[in-house]
Every structure is written in structure tokens, then in C-alpha cells.
């Protein structure tokens, strides 16, 4: 989200979520409150004494009485959410010192004291007794502060390294990153993170992330350089609720894995509109829902959430125009570009890409298992309610169910509907296969000796051969010209012979390769001549799961599939798999090394 979305300015210095759920964003030009749909911007108003006094917002903190403290380039302002106005913080120390100038950081300790970092002046403590104390650090370029579990407060500086304030002692201790290296440029620290009771993490300009042992009071490197040897310029760090370390740098976000001591790098990509908006990261924040907000220098704020990715999400909501079900089984597109959606819990929906709205079809059945758009007809296969055909012009519906006649459908559980190149409509059901006779308006059953299992998918290949995927009985093929049937009980190269007999889906790609998705044995390419699989892929070699429900090919030649554990995308040439699961986009290479990217 950036200026064009309502953000006041694209340089995001600070991020905070208040107790009511609003996200607050401090920028170079204004304070922003985001409610999930829109921004409200607060700026300095010359004629309003209750407005904020500076537009440069550097730090944010909500205290125990729910008021929001705002560190600006001109001191502190406090926002009262009940009155929706601002007051200038004018409390003074016993000696008359007050908070003025650039307030770099605000933090609260476990006692309820508020610590205030003021550049070139020092660290103030506004105690829980409403007293203001100054720890003077004249001419010190203060960047951030961090209270630890022992009651100390640590100060990140440019030039003086790491400083330690013990409230019970007048001494302020100094720790350089390298005692042998006294150069100011080698002791520039941007951020401190109290990771646990044993050590701090310190983010630097030229030495990446350093661990500072609180017992020995010494630095050791944690992550100093990128894979190519470039030094990390660190501006922000957070520890997420799943114990990941997110590091904001000049080259995007680095996610450090403590188990492997390795990292992945999330960066902006011009070709990917869902990547980070900018590589220069200024701030990081994890909200109550687990989402991570990334404030940048030039690209506004990016939002990363495990439960919402770049996939646009549609779900049932109260009122009109939303999808009616949660369990989606089938899609098809009619000649007017409407998308028909079959659900297993709420019947049939139509989505209009023009209006962005859903309408529910009056079809009686709530459990849809197959769809086919055929010119001005929509064929709908249901579970236990037979086959329905809707005239898309008149909305008239015809229904076909199993009956005493041999020319009725074999049973009322319809799992696949397919139109071949000759115009014939094939119907796969729980107990076999039939096709529709247009002239007599009835069905011709394929004899039980050929196919008697559930037919889950049907496909015609480039030679005109029809393929039928069954549950429990492998694959059947039918040559329409010679009328010859072939049965391939189980592909010999599948890792599990039994699950390899249950074929859920079929796909012919642009290179005429026949892909098979199974119910528990992964997927692969079926060789028609040798009755064997090549390029077999399972959960052991990159897939999220071995149950493959659907396979499709996109315009770039990638194979997309749905499984029990998310959606994946396969590059059929490199065999690289990208898994979309829990809103993460994972890259799994054939060496089964795991990386994350946005």
C-alpha cells in the first residue's frame, strides 16, 4: 500500500497496532491510521492546537491507558482515542529538562516506565510515578533503545556502538563492536532486539546482525553478509511468533532460520506485483493476527500474512453477491466469460468478472461434483442427485436420473463430464461410464466389463484417443476410430502400486505430454507406449502432498495442481515446485532445499 492507496507518504518509519486493531503508520509526512480498508491521515494544522505538532513521525507506542505516544521531529505528542485529539508532552525533569527535538524511539518496560530516545540529547524515562528522568548523552547520534528483562536499557548509536543504562547506577557503559577498531564507521548500530534473557541481537550498518552475550558482554557475529559476501546494512529486526528472525535491510528482508543457521532473502521484483514494494526496509512489525508489516523507504508498506497471499480470496459473507459455499469442487467458463462454480456444501454459483459479483443458481442439489459449459448449455453433475442441464439463455433446467431403463444414467453420482472433438458428451459416474445420445435424449452405457469403477476424469489427447481416470482401477483409453479399448491397471514406475491405481485427474500439456494425478502416489507423465511413468514427483521430491485433485497448465507452460495441503506450481522443464500453502510461497528444488519468497 502506497500513496495511491491513501497513505500520506511512502517513507514509513514506524508501525504499530493498537488494542482495538487499527494499524498506525508513521511517515515522513503524516501519521496514518488504517482500518483494514482505508487510511485516515493526521497532519499538523496551523490553526488547530489539538492537532499533531509535526508531520515527521519516527516512533509509536501505546501505553497502559490506551493513549498513543508519537515520537516526532519536534518532541512527543499523545493521541487520545476517546477525544480524537493530540496533546504535546511537556513534562520536565527536576532540573527543568524537557523532551524536544528528534524522538527516535519509544519503548515501555515491564514496570510500565516509558523510555524516550532523543537524538543528540539523551534517554528520558517517564516513570510509572509520572516523573521524568534524563540520562544525558550530549552529541550522541542515538538510533534506537531496548529494555531488557533485567531492567537495563540498551542504546543503539552511530559512532559509540552499544550503550548500557542501569537505572540504579549513574554509569553508562559503552561497548564497541570491535574494541580494536575505534573508527566511527565501524560502530554504527541501527537497532537492538532483546531476543531472550541471554543475549541481544544488534543490527548494524556494515557488520550485519551481531549477538551480544548479556553474561560475558561480548559480540559474536550471527549474520554479517549475504551469500555473495556483501555486508548487510540492517535497519530493523523483529522476532516473529514462530521464532523466526526477520531482518530489514537495504536489500530487502532476510529471514534467518536458527535451526539451520541459514537465511532467505525477500526482495522486490519488477515482474512480480506481489513481491516487496521496495528493497530499502525501514520498519518491521508483526500484528495480532500474525501478519507482518514491512515499512519501506520509497514503496510505502507491504503486508505479508500466512493466511492471505497474492491470491484474491472469495468467501461467504452475510448479504448478497458473495459466494455461497466454502468447499469448492469445480469451475467452468461459459461463452460470455462468466465463471460457474460448483460447491460441495452450497450448490452452484455464477461469478461475473465484469461486476465482481456472485449469484446463486436455483439448482436444487447442494453437492456439485462436475461441470461442463457447452455453448448455451451448462451440464451439472451432482452427488446423489443425478445430472442437470441448464439452458443458459432461458434458465430452463432438465434433469436426468438413474431409472429402470438401460438408457438412463448408470447412477446418480456424477463425477466427470467431458465433450470430445466429435461433440459427444461423456458422463463418468460412481459405477462406470456412459455418453449422451443427442438425438434420442438418453444415454448409452459402456458395458460393465470395460469400466465399472468411479470415473473421476476424462480427457481426449492430440491423437483423438480418449482417456478415463478411475478410482481403484487405473486408466482406460478408447480409440474412437478403431473403437479399441486399452486398460492400464497401474503404472509400473509409481512408488506405491495400490495408490497408483487410483487416478483422480488428467492433463495434456502444450507439448502433448499426458500428466496423471493420483490419490496418494503423487503425479507424473504417463508414457503411452511403455505403460510407465517418467518424471514422477511425490511429497518426497517436492510436492506438498501426494493426493492430486486437479492439474491445469497456464499460458507460460507451468503446471498448477491442487492437493490436500495447498496449491503448487511445477516448472515441467526444471522440475522446480513452488508451493502455495498457509499463504507462504515456498520454492522447493529437486535437492529438497526449502526457501521462502514473496
XYZ file of C-alpha atoms in Angstrom:
598
model
C 0.000 0.000 0.000
C 1.327 3.372 -1.015
C 0.294 6.969 -1.694
C -2.100 5.896 -4.440
C -3.922 3.760 -1.857
C -4.360 6.644 0.572
C -1.090 6.529 2.528
C 0.113 10.076 3.242
C 3.711 9.412 2.163
C 5.757 6.401 1.042
C 8.601 6.562 3.586
C 7.327 4.502 6.541
C 9.429 4.995 9.676
C 7.271 3.241 12.259
C 4.381 0.776 12.530
C 2.134 -0.170 15.447
C -1.183 -1.934 16.034
C -3.338 -0.510 18.800
C -5.514 -2.518 21.177
C -8.614 -2.033 19.031
C -6.870 -3.432 15.945
C -6.057 -0.265 13.995
C -2.667 -0.174 12.293
C -0.760 3.082 12.773
C 1.929 4.096 10.291
C 4.358 6.928 10.878
C 5.753 8.502 7.723
C 7.930 11.407 6.653
C 4.759 13.381 6.019
C 1.973 12.454 8.372
C 0.520 9.886 10.752
C -1.776 7.261 9.214
C -4.422 5.054 10.814
C -5.501 2.057 8.744
C -8.772 0.243 9.493
C -8.350 -2.594 7.003
C -9.957 -0.782 4.089
C -8.899 2.857 4.187
C -6.445 5.313 5.739
C -7.179 8.259 7.983
C -4.344 10.785 7.891
C -3.383 13.098 10.749
C -1.210 16.134 9.987
C -0.169 19.382 11.580
C -2.828 22.069 11.282
C -1.597 25.581 11.985
C -4.952 26.799 13.264
C -5.721 23.701 15.368
C -3.903 23.491 18.706
C -5.219 19.949 19.173
C -3.586 18.627 16.006
C -0.252 16.850 15.925
C 2.669 19.296 16.006
C 4.965 17.638 13.445
C 4.426 15.607 10.300
C 7.638 13.589 10.596
C 6.602 10.532 12.627
C 9.528 8.419 13.819
C 8.201 6.217 16.633
C 4.917 4.929 18.068
C 3.840 3.387 21.375
C 0.519 2.690 23.075
C 0.694 2.911 26.858
C -1.357 1.142 29.516
C -4.144 3.753 29.471
C -4.565 3.180 25.699
C -3.195 6.555 24.669
C -0.805 6.575 21.737
C 2.576 8.205 22.172
C 4.041 9.598 18.978
C 7.715 10.442 18.601
C 8.227 13.164 16.021
C 10.922 15.518 14.762
C 9.560 18.024 17.284
C 9.119 16.104 20.504
C 6.293 13.844 21.662
C 2.579 14.131 21.019
C -0.033 11.976 22.728
C -3.196 10.909 20.933
C -6.346 10.348 22.974
C -8.555 7.863 21.064
C -11.626 8.855 23.072
C -11.350 12.554 22.281
C -9.542 12.043 18.962
C -7.073 14.836 19.584
C -3.394 15.369 20.362
C -1.571 16.982 23.264
C 2.075 17.987 23.383
C 4.132 16.162 26.041
C 5.594 18.988 28.121
C 6.604 17.280 31.364
C 10.029 18.388 32.647
C 12.692 16.783 34.786
C 13.510 18.084 38.247
C 16.274 20.159 36.610
C 13.908 21.584 34.002
C 14.910 19.434 31.025
C 12.142 18.529 28.600
C 11.698 16.238 25.621
C 12.305 18.274 22.490
C 13.865 17.667 19.117
C 14.047 14.381 17.245
C 12.458 11.497 19.166
C 13.959 8.407 17.572
C 12.326 5.705 19.658
C 9.745 4.949 22.345
C 9.677 1.774 24.440
C 7.856 0.605 27.576
C 9.496 -1.671 30.130
C 7.828 -4.339 32.277
C 7.309 -1.848 35.128
C 5.283 0.495 32.953
C 8.027 3.090 32.550
C 8.241 4.760 29.138
C 11.728 5.224 27.700
C 12.315 8.001 25.189
C 15.324 8.265 22.864
C 16.099 11.837 21.800
C 18.818 12.291 19.211
C 21.885 14.280 20.395
C 20.407 14.783 23.857
C 19.940 11.515 25.701
C 17.472 8.985 27.060
C 14.472 10.090 29.094
C 12.475 7.840 31.395
C 8.888 8.783 32.176
C 8.309 6.627 35.232
C 5.146 4.916 36.358
C 5.051 7.620 39.059
C 4.779 10.302 36.353
C 8.305 11.597 36.939
C 10.707 12.436 34.111
C 14.386 11.469 34.403
C 17.132 12.269 31.884
C 20.191 10.102 31.196
C 22.236 12.657 29.363
C 24.090 11.693 26.177
C 25.053 15.001 24.641
C 26.140 14.974 20.995
C 25.319 11.285 20.641
C 23.571 10.131 17.499
C 21.005 7.881 19.172
C 19.088 5.496 16.906
C 17.071 3.019 18.993
C 16.568 1.784 22.557
C 15.658 -1.605 24.020
C 14.818 -2.506 27.638
C 15.962 -5.990 28.669
C 14.485 -8.487 31.152
C 16.933 -7.383 33.860
C 15.806 -3.787 33.976
C 18.632 -2.342 31.891
C 18.072 -0.182 28.833
C 20.323 -0.553 25.798
C 21.015 2.248 23.363
C 21.973 1.903 19.683
C 24.187 4.726 18.455
C 26.179 5.843 15.476
C 29.849 6.008 16.376
C 29.691 4.887 20.005
C 28.402 1.375 19.444
C 26.128 -0.082 22.118
C 25.418 1.742 25.381
C 24.025 0.260 28.594
C 21.943 2.245 31.054
C 21.395 0.755 34.503
C 18.711 2.872 36.206
C 20.313 2.112 39.579
C 23.753 3.354 38.522
C 24.953 6.724 37.200
C 27.476 5.000 34.920
C 26.640 4.494 31.239
C 28.765 1.685 29.800
C 29.972 1.643 26.218
C 30.533 -1.485 24.100
C 32.203 -1.200 20.719
C 31.582 -3.801 18.045
C 35.323 -4.321 17.834
C 37.499 -2.957 20.635
C 40.450 -2.938 18.258
C 38.574 -0.914 15.675
C 37.794 2.551 17.029
C 36.600 4.067 13.739
C 33.148 5.623 13.977
C 32.066 3.940 10.726
C 32.676 0.503 12.249
C 30.492 1.143 15.301
C 27.221 2.260 13.760
C 24.224 0.428 15.216
C 20.689 0.968 13.945
C 18.553 -1.392 16.006
C 18.570 -3.632 19.092
C 16.347 -6.643 19.751
C 16.106 -8.330 23.147
C 15.860 -11.850 21.794
C 15.869 -13.727 25.115
C 17.264 -13.458 28.640
C 20.750 -14.455 27.481
C 21.519 -12.180 24.574
C 20.614 -9.182 22.471
C 20.643 -9.001 18.700
C 22.230 -5.870 17.298
C 21.647 -4.649 13.737
C 24.496 -2.651 12.240
C 25.348 -0.681 9.119
C 28.358 -2.697 7.957
C 28.522 -5.813 10.151
C 25.044 -7.226 9.712
C 23.492 -8.788 12.807
C 25.638 -9.368 15.888
C 24.796 -11.362 19.020
C 25.611 -9.624 22.287
C 26.009 -12.005 25.225
C 24.486 -10.401 28.324
C 26.650 -12.505 30.669
C 30.027 -12.022 29.005
C 29.110 -8.655 27.452
C 30.755 -9.579 24.152
C 29.745 -9.524 20.486
C 29.771 -12.522 18.152
C 28.582 -12.474 14.513
C 25.203 -14.011 13.720
C 24.634 -12.938 10.118
C 27.148 -10.465 8.724
C 26.952 -10.986 4.977
C 24.760 -12.102 2.128
C 25.532 -15.296 0.226
C 27.586 -13.269 -2.253
C 29.727 -11.781 0.522
C 28.134 -8.327 0.556
C 27.860 -6.796 4.056
C 24.348 -6.440 5.455
C 23.061 -2.933 6.174
C 20.442 -3.598 8.889
C 17.756 -1.100 9.910
C 15.101 -3.161 11.680
C 14.516 -6.578 13.258
C 11.638 -8.490 14.805
C 11.223 -11.945 16.279
C 8.004 -13.482 14.963
C 5.613 -15.644 16.935
C 7.026 -18.751 15.236
C 10.561 -17.818 16.361
C 11.809 -16.560 13.016
C 14.116 -13.577 12.873
C 13.042 -11.031 10.257
C 15.734 -8.532 9.325
C 15.020 -5.342 7.376
C 17.965 -4.231 5.249
C 18.918 -2.121 2.248
C 18.483 -5.273 0.132
C 15.064 -6.438 1.228
C 14.033 -8.683 4.110
C 16.192 -11.541 5.352
C 14.535 -14.377 7.275
C 17.028 -16.172 9.468
C 16.499 -19.810 10.479
C 18.189 -20.580 13.806
C 17.913 -24.318 13.202
C 19.989 -24.302 10.027
C 21.888 -21.030 10.507
C 20.787 -20.125 7.004
C 18.538 -17.430 5.605
C 16.330 -16.491 2.696
C 16.054 -13.078 1.110
C 12.734 -11.490 0.135
C 13.199 -8.770 -2.475
C 11.261 -6.553 -4.808
C 10.767 -7.958 -8.296
C 9.649 -5.807 -11.229
C 7.960 -8.845 -12.758
C 6.075 -9.802 -9.611
C 3.423 -7.332 -8.411
C 3.117 -9.332 -5.187
C 6.751 -9.003 -4.140
C 8.021 -6.395 -1.668
C 7.187 -2.884 -2.819
C 10.773 -1.694 -2.255
C 14.080 -3.212 -1.124
C 15.085 -0.437 1.288
C 13.382 -1.538 4.506
C 12.869 0.891 7.361
C 10.470 -0.831 9.769
C 9.005 -4.250 10.598
C 6.015 -5.121 12.750
C 4.002 -8.280 13.451
C 0.329 -7.757 14.203
C -2.010 -9.773 16.434
C -3.156 -11.917 13.504
C 0.408 -12.951 12.689
C 0.717 -10.693 9.659
C 3.965 -8.839 9.118
C 4.016 -5.204 8.032
C 7.101 -4.029 6.170
C 7.685 -0.283 6.041
C 9.937 0.857 3.211
C 11.793 3.994 2.145
C 10.144 4.557 -1.208
C 7.370 1.964 -1.617
C 5.017 2.545 1.283
C 4.149 -0.549 3.278
C 3.966 -4.210 2.247
C 1.854 -6.735 4.133
C 2.751 -10.389 4.478
C 0.329 -12.842 6.065
C 0.428 -16.620 6.239
C -3.296 -16.816 5.609
C -3.652 -14.379 2.709
C -1.279 -14.370 -0.239
C -1.467 -12.793 -3.634
C -4.493 -14.977 -4.296
C -7.657 -12.924 -4.261
C -9.958 -14.587 -1.783
C -13.709 -15.044 -2.058
C -15.688 -16.433 0.847
C -19.283 -16.491 2.087
C -20.415 -13.356 3.884
C -23.782 -12.225 5.142
C -25.765 -10.471 2.451
C -25.885 -10.658 -1.319
C -23.281 -11.018 -4.052
C -20.874 -13.344 -2.216
C -20.115 -16.960 -2.965
C -22.490 -19.321 -1.180
C -20.160 -22.174 -0.233
C -16.770 -22.900 1.287
C -15.989 -26.283 -0.278
C -15.266 -25.645 -3.973
C -15.222 -28.656 -6.286
C -15.430 -27.461 -9.913
C -15.117 -24.466 -12.266
C -16.091 -23.822 -15.866
C -16.337 -20.731 -18.075
C -19.222 -20.054 -20.447
C -19.154 -18.184 -23.767
C -19.892 -14.872 -22.012
C -16.862 -15.308 -19.729
C -18.977 -15.995 -16.652
C -17.351 -18.423 -14.226
C -19.569 -21.210 -12.934
C -18.514 -22.633 -9.590
C -19.669 -25.916 -8.125
C -19.524 -26.369 -4.372
C -19.973 -29.436 -2.223
C -21.797 -27.584 0.529
C -23.940 -24.894 -1.116
C -24.755 -25.756 -4.711
C -23.950 -23.790 -7.863
C -22.691 -20.193 -8.165
C -22.096 -17.872 -11.113
C -19.368 -15.229 -10.914
C -19.371 -12.224 -13.222
C -15.830 -10.860 -13.791
C -17.410 -7.623 -15.034
C -19.383 -6.845 -11.863
C -17.291 -8.902 -9.449
C -20.490 -10.354 -8.023
C -21.759 -13.866 -7.368
C -25.267 -15.167 -7.945
C -26.557 -18.494 -6.693
C -28.211 -20.840 -9.171
C -31.628 -22.232 -8.253
C -30.424 -25.800 -8.839
C -31.755 -27.967 -6.023
C -28.677 -30.040 -5.324
C -26.166 -28.642 -2.858
C -23.343 -31.055 -3.712
C -21.795 -30.439 -7.149
C -19.028 -32.727 -8.420
C -18.666 -31.875 -12.126
C -19.407 -29.066 -14.598
C -19.261 -28.610 -18.364
C -20.043 -25.430 -20.308
C -21.206 -26.446 -23.789
C -22.210 -23.398 -25.870
C -25.555 -22.310 -24.364
C -25.848 -25.326 -22.058
C -24.395 -25.908 -18.620
C -24.061 -29.545 -17.575
C -24.049 -30.116 -13.827
C -23.113 -33.427 -12.228
C -24.126 -33.900 -8.619
C -23.622 -36.267 -5.738
C -26.766 -38.428 -5.375
C -28.993 -36.064 -7.381
C -28.123 -37.083 -10.919
C -27.319 -34.893 -13.908
C -28.824 -31.467 -14.626
C -28.587 -29.455 -17.848
C -29.340 -25.731 -17.751
C -30.157 -23.630 -20.811
C -28.059 -20.516 -20.218
C -30.350 -18.392 -22.371
C -33.701 -19.343 -20.842
C -32.506 -20.730 -17.468
C -34.646 -23.830 -18.117
C -33.380 -26.943 -16.364
C -33.592 -30.581 -17.458
C -32.740 -33.369 -15.042
C -31.594 -36.939 -15.685
C -31.553 -39.626 -13.030
C -30.980 -43.336 -12.796
C -34.058 -45.360 -13.647
C -35.254 -48.787 -14.702
C -34.350 -48.190 -18.346
C -30.911 -49.188 -19.619
C -30.885 -45.829 -21.389
C -30.903 -43.842 -18.170
C -27.669 -42.817 -16.485
C -25.965 -45.653 -14.573
C -26.269 -43.940 -11.203
C -26.958 -40.525 -9.676
C -23.408 -39.756 -8.571
C -21.756 -37.870 -11.438
C -18.013 -37.227 -11.100
C -16.960 -36.149 -14.601
C -18.477 -34.624 -17.745
C -16.489 -34.181 -20.969
C -17.203 -33.157 -24.568
C -14.918 -34.747 -27.159
C -13.903 -33.338 -30.543
C -16.818 -35.058 -32.275
C -19.308 -33.319 -29.980
C -20.137 -36.376 -27.882
C -20.784 -35.751 -24.168
C -19.248 -38.383 -21.880
C -20.509 -38.889 -18.343
C -18.374 -40.545 -15.659
C -20.231 -41.749 -12.589
C -19.623 -43.712 -9.405
C -20.168 -47.061 -11.123
C -18.919 -46.514 -14.647
C -19.207 -44.623 -17.906
C -21.846 -43.546 -20.408
C -22.308 -40.999 -23.162
C -25.244 -38.819 -24.086
C -27.230 -39.508 -27.268
C -28.381 -36.114 -28.501
C -30.958 -37.430 -30.983
C -32.821 -39.695 -28.582
C -32.123 -37.607 -25.466
C -30.887 -40.588 -23.484
C -27.666 -42.369 -22.551
C -25.588 -45.251 -23.882
C -23.779 -47.142 -21.165
C -20.300 -48.559 -21.644
C -20.504 -52.232 -20.746
C -19.537 -53.097 -17.179
C -16.824 -55.468 -18.320
C -14.813 -52.498 -19.516
C -15.294 -49.845 -16.816
C -17.170 -50.421 -13.567
C -15.327 -48.123 -11.177
C -15.773 -44.440 -10.432
C -14.687 -42.378 -13.442
C -13.144 -39.258 -11.979
C -11.763 -37.515 -15.072
C -11.935 -37.716 -18.867
C -9.561 -36.309 -21.494
C -9.058 -36.506 -25.258
C -5.435 -36.389 -26.383
C -3.902 -34.955 -29.539
C -4.398 -38.239 -31.409
C -8.118 -38.331 -30.667
C -7.743 -41.069 -28.056
C -9.978 -40.704 -25.012
C -8.559 -41.354 -21.548
C -10.591 -42.246 -18.484
C -9.195 -41.946 -14.956
C -10.766 -44.307 -12.438
C -10.573 -44.714 -8.696
C -9.043 -48.084 -7.893
C -8.752 -49.474 -11.407
C -6.128 -47.407 -13.195
C -6.537 -45.739 -16.586
C -8.581 -46.732 -19.632
C -8.121 -45.471 -23.171
C -10.534 -45.587 -26.084
C -9.609 -45.113 -29.747
C -12.700 -43.582 -31.360
C -11.599 -44.624 -34.832
C -10.805 -48.290 -34.207
C -13.186 -48.490 -31.205
C -10.429 -50.341 -29.331
C -10.162 -50.184 -25.533
C -6.945 -50.451 -23.532
C -6.618 -50.873 -19.782
C -3.576 -49.683 -17.842
C -4.124 -51.093 -14.377
C -1.190 -49.464 -12.624
C 1.808 -47.550 -13.831
C 4.842 -49.701 -13.094
C 7.069 -46.817 -12.000
C 4.728 -45.381 -9.381
C 6.186 -45.513 -5.856
C 3.010 -47.064 -4.450
C 1.329 -49.598 -6.705
C -2.010 -49.567 -4.873
C -2.470 -45.813 -4.712
C -1.122 -45.644 -8.265
C -4.299 -47.437 -9.356
C -6.476 -44.544 -8.176
C -6.247 -41.767 -10.747
C -8.006 -38.533 -9.863
C -7.101 -36.207 -12.727
C -5.563 -35.966 -16.201
C -3.838 -33.200 -18.153
C -2.362 -32.962 -21.631
C 0.127 -30.089 -21.788
C 1.192 -27.970 -24.764
C 3.914 -30.490 -25.605
C 1.309 -33.287 -25.704
C 2.602 -34.931 -22.541
C -0.050 -36.781 -20.550
C 0.127 -35.916 -16.859
C -1.561 -38.104 -14.260
C -2.549 -37.040 -10.748
C -3.183 -39.845 -8.271
C -4.919 -40.411 -4.963
C -1.835 -40.866 -2.809
C 1.064 -41.582 -5.182
C 1.845 -38.098 -6.447
C 1.948 -37.276 -10.144
C 3.933 -37.963 -13.265
C 3.965 -38.192 -17.050
C 2.367 -41.305 -18.500
C 4.183 -42.930 -21.418
C 1.501 -44.353 -23.706
C 3.858 -46.768 -25.444
C 5.647 -48.314 -22.454
C 2.819 -48.115 -19.895
C 5.152 -46.402 -17.447
C 5.692 -43.104 -15.707
C 8.526 -40.640 -16.125
C 9.221 -37.506 -14.098
C 7.386 -38.954 -11.099
C 7.018 -36.335 -8.355
C 5.852 -37.034 -4.812
C 5.923 -35.345 -1.425
C 9.419 -36.775 -1.007
C 10.649 -34.819 -4.008
C 8.847 -31.507 -3.673
C 5.055 -31.818 -3.669
C 3.126 -30.626 -0.604
C 1.063 -33.814 -0.607
C 0.589 -36.970 -2.705
C -3.162 -36.598 -3.304
C -3.557 -34.576 -6.526
C -7.077 -33.280 -7.142
C -6.642 -31.196 -10.287
C -3.951 -30.283 -12.814
C -4.033 -27.363 -15.249
C -1.449 -25.640 -17.447
C -1.058 -21.868 -17.590
C -0.062 -19.673 -20.536
C 3.634 -19.911 -19.606
C 3.673 -23.701 -19.555
C 3.674 -24.101 -15.766
C 1.621 -26.965 -14.351
C -0.617 -25.996 -11.433
C -2.103 -28.566 -9.085
C -4.295 -28.754 -6.003
C -3.648 -31.163 -3.138
C -4.681 -31.934 0.431
C -2.085 -29.429 1.616
C -2.251 -26.492 -0.717
C -1.698 -25.480 -4.316
C 1.562 -25.958 -6.163
C 3.115 -24.796 -9.408
C 5.510 -27.039 -11.324
C 8.031 -25.993 -13.939
C 7.981 -29.135 -16.136
C 11.407 -28.374 -17.570
C 13.409 -27.753 -14.377
C 11.030 -29.781 -12.159
C 11.073 -26.905 -9.673
C 7.977 -26.799 -7.477
C 6.524 -23.690 -5.856
C 4.035 -24.495 -3.102
C 1.304 -22.113 -2.011
C 0.375 -23.206 1.494
C -0.663 -21.237 4.567
C -0.155 -18.161 2.404
C 3.563 -18.791 2.058
C 5.080 -19.259 -1.361
C 7.788 -21.847 -0.977
C 10.392 -22.811 -3.552
C 11.365 -26.451 -3.290
C 14.141 -27.512 -5.598
C 14.934 -31.075 -6.543
C 17.571 -31.179 -3.821
C 14.627 -30.566 -1.466
C 16.177 -27.361 -0.118
C 13.454 -25.115 1.222
C 13.347 -21.396 0.612
C 10.696 -18.744 1.100
C 9.861 -15.896 -1.169
C 7.105 -13.368 -1.623
